[in-house]
């Protein structure tokens, strides 16, 4: 594996769209399972005090494991995904710990800064939610906000996807891997602006809409859209990192479906 990022060849959007569809076709149940788990985790698991950071890292790790399984062992994707995740779980845990501690310190500093700003301005410029927003189910209100936050932290924040990919590939070295990811963004600025910065702005814009236009159907649509975006743009991130660090521009050949010994004997 080449740990130095490189510029991605032109035609990446068309190439990754085709390859993402192929990976989904190989293991649709695994892809839908990743989307469903994303929704359930954000809807029902509280994430206080920067605990969204470890959850985000493990969710992206699971997603990358499922994509690697569909890529390299599509005949046996579920067990392959579990095997890939188990191989990197220790390094992901170390990365989650380090990122949690770093962001906890920065989060406390930013919290104090915003608290001071709010006190001095008496909350001026703060847009309050529509009162009907609080009548929506709690899991939906919290779930959309957490899902948007997980997308921003784990998929669209510059440098994070390469950092997690490298951690799963060569071990936990967070500062070096994040710097490598930042260099990758600089080398592929058009990709970064069109996909990742665009997605970051979209998440930041869509979540407040529900607060101002509270609607069950809008909430459901946001949760479903965020879940699909997690898999789709996570797949693009996997293909980006694979092409950049491994030099592989095409999916591996599809492997044969595995049959159980009982059916084989019959």
Backbone as numpy.savetxt, mean C-alpha at the origin, in Angstrom:
# Nx Ny Nz CAx CAy CAz Cx Cy Cz
20.52 -9.05 -7.25 19.68 -7.85 -7.25 20.55 -6.61 -7.25
20.22 -5.65 -8.11 20.92 -4.38 -8.18 20.26 -3.38 -7.24
20.99 -2.95 -6.21 20.41 -2.05 -5.22 20.44 -0.59 -5.65
21.01 -0.32 -6.80 21.02 1.05 -7.32 19.82 1.24 -8.24
18.96 2.22 -7.95 17.79 2.42 -8.81 18.18 2.89 -10.20
17.30 2.63 -11.17 17.56 3.06 -12.53 16.31 3.69 -13.11
16.48 4.40 -14.21 15.36 5.02 -14.88 14.53 3.96 -15.60
13.23 4.02 -15.43 12.33 3.06 -16.05 12.17 3.38 -17.54
12.17 2.34 -18.37 12.02 2.52 -19.81 10.64 3.09 -20.15
10.53 3.83 -21.25 9.22 4.36 -21.66 8.21 3.24 -21.90
6.93 3.62 -21.85 5.86 2.65 -22.05 5.47 1.92 -20.78
5.88 2.44 -19.62 5.64 1.74 -18.37 4.15 1.62 -18.04
3.35 2.64 -18.35 1.93 2.58 -17.99 1.24 1.44 -18.74
1.47 1.35 -20.03 0.86 0.27 -20.82 1.39 -1.08 -20.39
2.69 -1.15 -20.14 3.33 -2.42 -19.77 2.80 -2.92 -18.42
2.73 -2.03 -17.44 2.29 -2.44 -16.11 0.80 -2.72 -16.06
0.02 -2.02 -16.88 -1.41 -2.32 -16.94 -1.62 -3.74 -17.43
-0.94 -4.11 -18.51 -1.05 -5.46 -19.05 -0.58 -6.50 -18.04
0.54 -6.23 -17.38 1.09 -7.20 -16.43 0.23 -7.31 -15.18
-0.35 -6.20 -14.73 -1.23 -6.23 -13.55 -2.47 -7.06 -13.83
-3.05 -6.88 -15.02 -4.21 -7.68 -15.40 -3.84 -9.16 -15.45
-2.66 -9.45 -15.94 -2.21 -10.85 -16.00 -2.04 -11.43 -14.61
-1.46 -10.66 -13.68 -1.29 -11.15 -12.31 -2.64 -11.36 -11.63
-3.59 -10.47 -11.89 -4.93 -10.65 -11.33 -5.58 -11.90 -11.89
-5.47 -12.11 -13.20 -6.07 -13.26 -13.86 -5.50 -14.57 -13.32
-4.23 -14.57 -12.98 -3.60 -15.80 -12.49 -4.13 -16.21 -11.11
-4.38 -15.23 -10.25 -4.83 -15.54 -8.89 -5.87 -14.51 -8.45
-7.07 -14.55 -9.06 -8.09 -13.55 -8.71 -8.54 -13.64 -7.25
-8.63 -14.86 -6.73 -9.03 -15.00 -5.33 -8.04 -14.36 -4.39
-6.76 -14.50 -4.69 -5.72 -13.89 -3.85 -5.80 -12.37 -3.91
-6.04 -11.83 -5.10 -6.16 -10.37 -5.25 -7.37 -9.84 -4.50
-8.52 -10.49 -4.67 -9.74 -10.06 -3.97 -9.56 -10.23 -2.46
-8.85 -11.27 -2.05 -8.58 -11.46 -0.63 -7.75 -10.32 -0.06
-6.75 -9.84 -0.82 -5.94 -8.71 -0.35 -6.78 -7.45 -0.24
-7.67 -7.21 -1.20 -8.55 -6.04 -1.14 -9.50 -6.14 0.05
-10.07 -7.33 0.26 -11.00 -7.51 1.37 -10.30 -7.33 2.71
-9.11 -7.89 2.85 -8.35 -7.72 4.09 -8.03 -6.26 4.34
-7.69 -5.54 3.29 -7.43 -4.09 3.41 -8.65 -3.38 3.99
-9.84 -3.69 3.47 -11.06 -3.04 3.97 -11.35 -3.42 5.41
-11.22 -4.70 5.74 -11.54 -5.16 7.09 -10.59 -4.59 8.12
-9.30 -4.57 7.80 -8.30 -4.04 8.73 -8.59 -2.57 9.04
-8.89 -1.80 8.01 -9.11 -0.37 8.22 -10.47 -0.07 8.84
-11.45 -0.91 8.58 -12.79 -0.66 9.12 -12.91 -1.03 10.59
-12.20 -2.07 11.03 -12.48 -2.63 12.35 -11.29 -2.68 13.30
-10.09 -2.34 12.87 -8.94 -2.36 13.78 -8.54 -0.92 14.12
-8.67 -0.52 15.38 -8.23 0.84 15.77 -6.74 1.02 15.52
-6.37 2.24 15.15 -4.97 2.50 14.83 -4.51 3.79 15.51
-4.47 3.79 16.85 -4.06 5.01 17.55 -2.55 5.13 17.65
-2.08 6.32 17.89 -0.68 6.62 18.21 0.28 5.97 17.21
0.11 6.27 15.95 1.01 5.84 14.89 1.05 4.33 14.69
0.07 3.60 15.25 0.02 2.16 14.99 -0.39 1.85 13.56
-0.86 2.88 12.84 -1.15 2.67 11.43 0.12 2.38 10.63
1.27 2.79 11.15 2.53 2.57 10.44 2.88 1.08 10.39
2.92 0.35 11.55 3.20 -1.09 11.47 2.15 -1.84 10.64
0.88 -1.50 10.81 -0.16 -2.17 10.03 0.02 -1.95 8.54
0.37 -0.72 8.17 0.59 -0.41 6.76 1.74 -1.23 6.20
2.83 -1.32 6.93 4.00 -2.07 6.46 3.66 -3.54 6.26
2.93 -4.13 7.21 2.57 -5.54 7.07 1.56 -5.76 5.96
0.64 -4.81 5.77 -0.33 -4.96 4.67 0.37 -4.88 3.31
1.30 -3.95 3.15 2.05 -3.88 1.90 2.92 -5.12 1.73
3.48 -5.62 2.83 4.26 -6.86 2.77 3.42 -8.04 2.31
2.19 -8.14 2.83 1.29 -9.20 2.39 0.93 -9.03 0.91
0.68 -7.79 0.50 0.35 -7.53 -0.90 1.50 -7.93 -1.81
2.72 -7.50 -1.47 3.88 -7.86 -2.29 4.08 -9.38 -2.32
3.83 -10.05 -1.19 3.97 -11.51 -1.16 2.95 -12.17 -2.08
1.72 -11.65 -2.09 0.70 -12.23 -2.97 1.03 -11.98 -4.43
1.57 -10.80 -4.74 1.95 -10.50 -6.12 3.14 -11.35 -6.56
4.10 -11.54 -5.67 5.24 -12.40 -5.98 4.78 -13.84 -6.22
3.80 -14.28 -5.44 3.28 -15.63 -5.61 2.57 -15.78 -6.96
1.74 -14.80 -7.32 1.07 -14.86 -8.62 2.07 -14.78 -9.76
3.18 -14.10 -9.53 4.20 -13.94 -10.56 5.02 -15.22 -10.74
5.46 -15.80 -9.64 6.42 -16.90 -9.73 5.85 -18.29 -9.43
4.69 -18.36 -8.79 4.13 -19.67 -8.47 2.61 -19.60 -8.56
2.13 -19.23 -9.76 0.70 -19.02 -9.95 -0.09 -20.32 -9.85
0.57 -21.46 -9.96 -0.13 -22.73 -9.81 -0.49 -23.04 -8.38
0.17 -22.39 -7.44 -0.07 -22.65 -6.01 0.02 -21.34 -5.25
-0.81 -20.33 -5.59 -0.58 -18.96 -5.13 -0.77 -18.74 -3.63
-1.76 -19.40 -3.03 -2.02 -19.12 -1.62 -0.88 -19.58 -0.72
-0.45 -20.81 -0.88 0.66 -21.30 -0.05 1.97 -20.59 -0.40
2.15 -20.24 -1.68 3.35 -19.50 -2.06 3.37 -18.12 -1.44
2.22 -17.45 -1.42 2.15 -16.12 -0.79 2.49 -16.20 0.69
1.96 -17.22 1.36 2.26 -17.39 2.79 3.74 -17.67 2.99
4.35 -18.47 2.12 5.77 -18.78 2.24 6.62 -17.54 2.02
6.29 -16.74 1.00 7.04 -15.51 0.75 6.92 -14.55 1.93
5.72 -14.46 2.51 5.52 -13.54 3.63 6.29 -14.02 4.86
6.28 -15.32 5.12 6.99 -15.85 6.28 8.50 -15.61 6.15
9.03 -15.67 4.94 10.46 -15.44 4.74 10.87 -14.02 5.11
9.97 -13.07 4.93 10.32 -11.67 5.15 9.67 -11.08 6.40
8.89 -11.87 7.14 8.12 -11.35 8.27 9.04 -10.73 9.34
10.17 -11.35 9.60 11.07 -10.84 10.63 11.62 -9.46 10.24
12.04 -9.32 8.99 12.57 -8.03 8.54 11.46 -6.98 8.50
10.24 -7.37 8.11 9.13 -6.43 8.13 8.81 -5.97 9.55
8.92 -6.90 10.51 8.67 -6.54 11.91 9.71 -5.53 12.40
10.97 -5.73 12.03 12.01 -4.77 12.42 11.79 -3.41 11.76
11.38 -3.43 10.49 11.09 -2.17 9.81 9.90 -1.47 10.46
8.86 -2.23 10.81 7.69 -1.65 11.46 8.07 -1.01 12.79
8.93 -1.69 13.54 9.38 -1.13 14.82 10.14 0.16 14.62
11.10 0.17 13.69 11.93 1.36 13.47 11.09 2.52 12.94
10.20 2.22 11.98 9.36 3.28 11.41 8.40 3.84 12.46
7.86 2.96 13.31 6.96 3.40 14.36 7.65 4.38 15.31
8.86 4.04 15.74 9.57 4.90 16.68 9.93 6.24 16.04
10.39 6.20 14.78 10.76 7.44 14.11 9.54 8.34 13.92
8.45 7.77 13.41 7.27 8.57 13.14 6.56 8.99 14.41
6.70 8.20 15.48 6.10 8.59 16.75 6.74 9.88 17.27
8.06 9.96 17.17 8.76 11.17 17.60 8.36 12.36 16.75
8.38 12.17 15.41 7.99 13.26 14.52 6.52 13.61 14.70
5.68 12.60 14.93 4.26 12.85 15.11 3.98 13.67 16.36
4.70 13.37 17.44 4.53 14.15 18.67 4.95 15.59 18.46
6.07 15.78 17.73 6.52 17.16 17.47 5.52 17.91 16.61
5.00 17.25 15.57 4.00 17.90 14.71 2.71 18.15 15.47
2.33 17.20 16.35 1.12 17.39 17.14 1.22 18.61 18.03
2.38 18.80 18.66 2.57 19.99 19.49 2.52 21.26 18.65
3.11 21.19 17.46 3.10 22.36 16.57 1.68 22.74 16.16
0.88 21.74 15.76 -0.50 22.02 15.34 -1.37 22.44 16.51
-1.11 21.87 17.70 -1.87 22.29 18.88 -1.58 23.75 19.20
-0.32 24.14 19.08 0.05 25.55 19.32 -0.59 26.45 18.27
-0.59 25.99 17.01 -1.19 26.78 15.93 -2.69 26.94 16.15
-3.37 25.85 16.55 -4.80 25.91 16.78 -5.15 26.83 17.94
-4.30 26.78 18.98 -4.55 27.64 20.14 -4.37 29.12 19.80
-3.35 29.44 19.01 -3.08 30.85 18.70 -4.06 31.40 17.68
-4.61 30.54 16.81 -5.55 31.02 15.78 -7.00 30.74 16.17
-7.20 30.11 17.34 -8.54 29.77 17.83 -9.31 28.90 16.83
-8.58 28.02 16.15 -9.22 27.09 15.22 -9.68 27.70 13.93
-9.19 28.87 13.58 -9.60 29.51 12.33 -9.15 28.68 11.15
-10.00 28.58 10.14 -9.67 27.83 8.92 -9.96 26.36 9.01
-10.44 25.88 10.18 -10.78 24.47 10.32 -12.21 24.26 9.83
-12.40 23.38 8.85 -13.73 23.10 8.31 -14.37 21.97 9.12
-15.49 22.26 9.76 -16.14 21.25 10.58 -16.99 20.33 9.72
-17.08 19.04 10.10 -17.88 18.11 9.31 -19.36 18.45 9.38
-20.09 18.01 8.36 -21.55 18.08 8.37 -22.07 17.25 9.54
-22.99 17.78 10.37 -23.49 17.00 11.52 -24.01 15.62 11.14
-24.55 15.47 9.90 -25.06 14.17 9.47 -23.94 13.15 9.32
-22.71 13.62 9.22 -21.57 12.71 9.08 -21.46 11.78 10.29
-21.79 12.30 11.48 -21.64 11.50 12.70 -22.75 10.48 12.85
-23.75 10.52 11.98 -24.80 9.50 12.00 -24.46 8.31 11.12
-23.38 8.42 10.35 -22.92 7.27 9.57 -22.34 6.22 10.52
-22.32 4.94 10.12 -21.73 3.91 10.97 -20.27 4.24 11.31
-19.90 3.97 12.54 -18.54 4.30 12.98 -17.48 3.59 12.16
-17.73 2.32 11.80 -16.72 1.59 11.02 -16.50 2.24 9.67
-17.56 2.86 9.11 -17.43 3.49 7.81 -16.68 4.81 7.91
-17.03 5.60 8.93 -16.33 6.88 9.11 -14.85 6.67 9.36
-14.55 5.79 10.31 -13.15 5.55 10.64 -12.45 4.77 9.53
-13.19 3.86 8.90 -12.58 3.02 7.87 -12.11 3.79 6.66
-12.91 4.75 6.18 -12.50 5.53 5.02 -11.26 6.37 5.34
-11.24 6.96 6.53 -10.08 7.78 6.91 -8.83 6.92 7.04
-8.96 5.75 7.67 -7.81 4.86 7.82 -7.35 4.31 6.48
-8.31 3.97 5.61 -7.94 3.44 4.30 -7.18 4.49 3.48
-7.66 5.73 3.51 -6.93 6.79 2.82 -5.56 7.01 3.39
-5.46 6.94 4.72 -4.16 7.11 5.37 -3.21 5.97 5.02
-3.72 4.73 4.96 -2.87 3.59 4.62 -2.38 3.68 3.18
-3.25 4.16 2.29 -2.83 4.35 0.91 -1.73 5.39 0.81
-1.90 6.49 1.53 -0.89 7.56 1.49 0.43 7.07 2.07
0.36 6.44 3.25 1.59 6.01 3.93 2.29 4.87 3.20
1.51 3.90 2.71 2.13 2.68 2.21 2.31 2.59 0.72
1.52 3.34 -0.05 1.57 3.21 -1.50 2.02 4.49 -2.19
1.46 5.62 -1.80 1.70 6.84 -2.54 2.79 7.74 -1.96
3.21 7.52 -0.72 4.26 8.35 -0.14 5.58 8.04 -0.84
6.26 9.04 -1.41 7.48 8.78 -2.20 8.53 8.01 -1.40
9.06 6.98 -2.02 10.17 6.22 -1.43 9.77 5.05 -0.58
8.49 4.93 -0.22 8.10 3.88 0.72 8.03 2.51 0.06
7.41 2.43 -1.12 7.30 1.12 -1.79 8.67 0.50 -2.07
9.64 1.25 -2.62 10.97 0.65 -2.78 11.60 0.24 -1.46
11.36 1.01 -0.40 11.93 0.66 0.90 11.39 -0.68 1.39
10.07 -0.89 1.28 9.49 -2.15 1.72 9.94 -3.30 0.82
10.00 -3.05 -0.47 10.44 -4.08 -1.42 11.87 -4.52 -1.11
12.76 -3.57 -0.88 14.15 -3.90 -0.58 14.28 -4.59 0.78
13.46 -4.16 1.75 13.48 -4.81 3.06 13.12 -6.28 2.93
12.11 -6.57 2.13 11.69 -7.96 1.94 12.71 -8.76 1.14
13.53 -8.08 0.35 14.47 -8.77 -0.53 15.83 -8.99 0.11
16.34 -7.96 0.82 17.72 -8.05 1.31 17.86 -7.76 2.80
16.75 -7.53 3.52 16.84 -7.30 4.95 16.54 -5.86 5.33
16.43 -5.63 6.63 16.01 -4.33 7.15 17.18 -3.37 7.32
17.21 -2.35 6.50 18.15 -1.23 6.63 17.36 0.03 6.26
16.51 0.51 7.15 15.48 1.50 6.78 16.02 2.79 6.19
17.07 3.35 6.78 17.57 4.63 6.28 18.17 4.48 4.88
18.96 3.43 4.69 19.57 3.22 3.37 18.51 2.91 2.32
17.54 2.07 2.69 16.51 1.69 1.73 15.59 2.87 1.41
15.30 3.70 2.40 14.45 4.86 2.11 15.19 5.85 1.21
16.49 6.03 1.46 17.27 6.90 0.60 17.31 6.36 -0.83
17.44 5.05 -0.96 17.41 4.43 -2.28 16.06 4.67 -2.95
14.97 4.54 -2.17 13.65 4.80 -2.71 13.47 6.25 -3.13
14.03 7.16 -2.35 13.95 8.58 -2.70 14.72 8.85 -4.00
15.88 8.21 -4.16 16.62 8.35 -5.42 15.82 7.78 -6.59
15.11 6.67 -6.34 14.29 6.08 -7.39 13.20 7.05 -7.85
12.61 7.76 -6.90 11.59 8.75 -7.23 12.20 9.89 -8.05
13.39 10.34 -7.66 14.04 11.42 -8.41 14.38 10.99 -9.84
14.80 9.74 -10.01 15.15 9.25 -11.34 13.92 9.05 -12.23
12.78 8.84 -11.60 11.54 8.58 -12.34 10.48 9.61 -11.93
10.83 10.88 -12.12 9.99 11.96 -11.62 8.62 11.98 -12.29
8.57 11.71 -13.60 7.28 11.73 -14.27 6.37 10.65 -13.71
6.91 9.46 -13.50 6.15 8.38 -12.88 5.68 8.79 -11.49
6.57 9.38 -10.71 6.25 9.75 -9.34 5.13 10.79 -9.29
5.20 11.79 -10.19 4.18 12.84 -10.18 2.85 12.33 -10.70
2.87 11.56 -11.79 1.63 11.13 -12.41 0.89 10.10 -11.58
1.61 9.18 -10.96 0.97 8.08 -10.26 0.93 8.32 -8.75
2.09 8.46 -8.15 2.14 8.47 -6.70 1.74 9.80 -6.10
2.23 10.91 -6.63 1.80 12.20 -6.11 0.34 12.46 -6.46
-0.07 12.00 -7.66 -1.48 12.12 -8.03 -2.38 11.35 -7.09
-1.98 10.12 -6.75 -2.76 9.32 -5.82 -2.80 9.92 -4.43
-1.68 10.49 -3.98 -1.63 11.12 -2.66 -2.61 12.28 -2.59
-2.62 13.12 -3.62 -3.54 14.26 -3.64 -4.99 13.79 -3.72
-5.24 12.72 -4.50 -6.60 12.21 -4.62 -7.13 11.71 -3.27
-6.30 10.97 -2.53 -6.72 10.49 -1.20 -6.98 11.66 -0.26
-6.11 12.64 -0.28 -6.27 13.80 0.59 -7.52 14.60 0.25
-7.95 14.53 -1.01 -9.13 15.28 -1.45 -10.41 14.50 -1.22
-10.39 13.17 -1.41 -11.61 12.38 -1.36 -12.13 12.15 0.05
-11.23 11.93 1.02 -11.68 11.63 2.38 -12.50 12.78 2.97
-12.08 14.06 2.86 -12.90 15.14 3.40 -14.26 15.30 2.73
-14.40 14.82 1.49 -15.69 14.94 0.80 -16.78 14.22 1.58
-16.46 13.04 2.12 -17.45 12.29 2.88 -17.88 13.05 4.12
-16.98 13.82 4.70 -17.34 14.59 5.90 -18.32 15.72 5.57
-18.20 16.24 4.36 -19.07 17.34 3.97 -20.34 16.86 3.26
-20.28 15.71 2.60 -21.43 15.14 1.91 -21.65 13.72 2.43
-22.11 13.60 3.67 -22.24 12.26 4.26 -23.29 11.43 3.55
-22.88 10.25 3.10 -23.78 9.35 2.38 -23.25 7.94 2.53
-24.16 7.01 2.84 -23.75 5.61 2.95 -23.16 5.11 1.63
-23.81 5.43 0.52 -23.35 4.95 -0.78 -21.99 5.53 -1.14
-21.79 6.81 -0.80 -20.49 7.42 -1.06 -19.41 6.76 -0.19
-19.77 6.47 1.06 -18.81 5.79 1.94 -18.44 4.42 1.43
-19.46 3.64 1.00 -19.18 2.32 0.44 -18.31 2.42 -0.82
-18.62 3.42 -1.66 -17.86 3.59 -2.90 -16.40 3.94 -2.59
-16.19 4.80 -1.58 -14.83 5.17 -1.21 -14.07 3.96 -0.67
-14.70 3.18 0.20 -14.02 2.00 0.75 -13.66 1.02 -0.36
-14.61 0.79 -1.28 -14.33 -0.13 -2.38 -13.25 0.42 -3.29
-13.34 1.72 -3.60 -12.33 2.33 -4.47 -10.95 2.32 -3.85
-10.87 2.60 -2.54 -9.57 2.57 -1.87 -8.99 1.16 -1.86
-9.86 0.15 -1.69 -9.38 -1.24 -1.67 -8.82 -1.64 -3.03
-9.54 -1.27 -4.10 -9.05 -1.57 -5.45 -7.76 -0.81 -5.73
-7.69 0.46 -5.30 -6.47 1.27 -5.51 -5.29 0.66 -4.77
-5.54 0.10 -3.58 -4.46 -0.52 -2.82 -3.84 -1.66 -3.62
-4.69 -2.52 -4.22 -4.14 -3.64 -4.98 -3.55 -3.15 -6.29
-4.27 -2.30 -7.02 -3.84 -1.92 -8.38 -2.53 -1.14 -8.35
-2.48 -0.09 -7.53 -1.26 0.72 -7.50 -0.16 0.04 -6.69
-0.54 -0.85 -5.77 0.46 -1.70 -5.13 1.09 -2.63 -6.12
0.28 -3.15 -7.06 0.82 -4.00 -8.13 1.75 -3.19 -9.02
1.38 -1.98 -9.36 2.28 -1.12 -10.14 3.59 -0.87 -9.38
3.47 -0.69 -8.06 4.68 -0.50 -7.26 5.56 -1.73 -7.26
4.94 -2.92 -7.19 5.70 -4.17 -7.26 6.42 -4.28 -8.60
5.70 -4.00 -9.70 6.29 -4.10 -11.03 7.38 -3.05 -11.23
7.17 -1.87 -10.68 8.19 -0.81 -10.74 9.47 -1.27 -10.05
9.34 -1.76 -8.82 10.52 -2.19 -8.07 11.18 -3.40 -8.71
10.38 -4.33 -9.20 10.94 -5.52 -9.86 11.75 -5.13 -11.09
11.21 -4.21 -11.87 11.90 -3.77 -13.08 13.14 -2.95 -12.72
13.04 -2.15 -11.68 14.12 -1.24 -11.33 15.29 -1.96 -10.66
14.99 -2.87 -9.75 16.04 -3.50 -8.96 16.45 -4.89 -9.50
15.54 -5.57 -10.18 15.85 -6.90 -10.69 16.05 -6.92 -12.20
15.66 -5.82 -12.87 15.82 -5.75 -14.31 14.84 -6.62 -15.08
13.74 -7.02 -14.43 12.74 -7.90 -15.05 11.56 -7.07 -15.54
11.33 -7.08 -16.86 10.26 -6.28 -17.43 9.00 -7.09 -17.75
9.05 -8.40 -17.59 7.90 -9.24 -17.90 7.62 -10.19 -16.74
6.37 -10.55 -16.59 6.01 -11.54 -15.58 6.67 -12.88 -15.91
6.94 -13.65 -14.86 7.46 -15.00 -15.07 6.40 -15.85 -15.77
6.83 -16.93 -16.40 5.89 -17.80 -17.09 4.90 -18.39 -16.09
3.66 -18.46 -16.51 2.61 -18.98 -15.63 2.87 -20.45 -15.35
2.76 -20.84 -14.09 2.99 -22.23 -13.70 1.68 -23.01 -13.72
1.80 -24.31 -13.83 0.60 -25.17 -13.92 -0.12 -25.21 -12.59
-1.44 -25.29 -12.65 -2.24 -25.43 -11.44 -1.93 -26.76 -10.77
-1.81 -26.71 -9.43 -1.49 -27.91 -8.69 -2.78 -28.66 -8.37
-2.80 -29.96 -8.62 -3.95 -30.79 -8.27 -3.65 -31.57 -7.01
-4.69 -31.83 -6.22 -4.49 -32.57 -4.97 -4.17 -34.03 -5.29
-3.48 -34.72 -4.38 -3.14 -36.15 -4.61 -4.39 -37.01 -4.83
-5.53 -36.64 -4.18 -6.74 -37.45 -4.32 -7.26 -37.40 -5.75
-7.32 -36.12 -6.28 -7.78 -35.97 -7.64 -6.79 -36.57 -8.65
-5.50 -36.46 -8.33 -4.49 -37.01 -9.23 -4.61 -38.53 -9.31
-4.87 -39.18 -8.15 -5.00 -40.63 -8.12 -6.25 -41.09 -8.86
-7.31 -40.27 -8.75 -8.56 -40.62 -9.44 -8.38 -40.55 -10.95
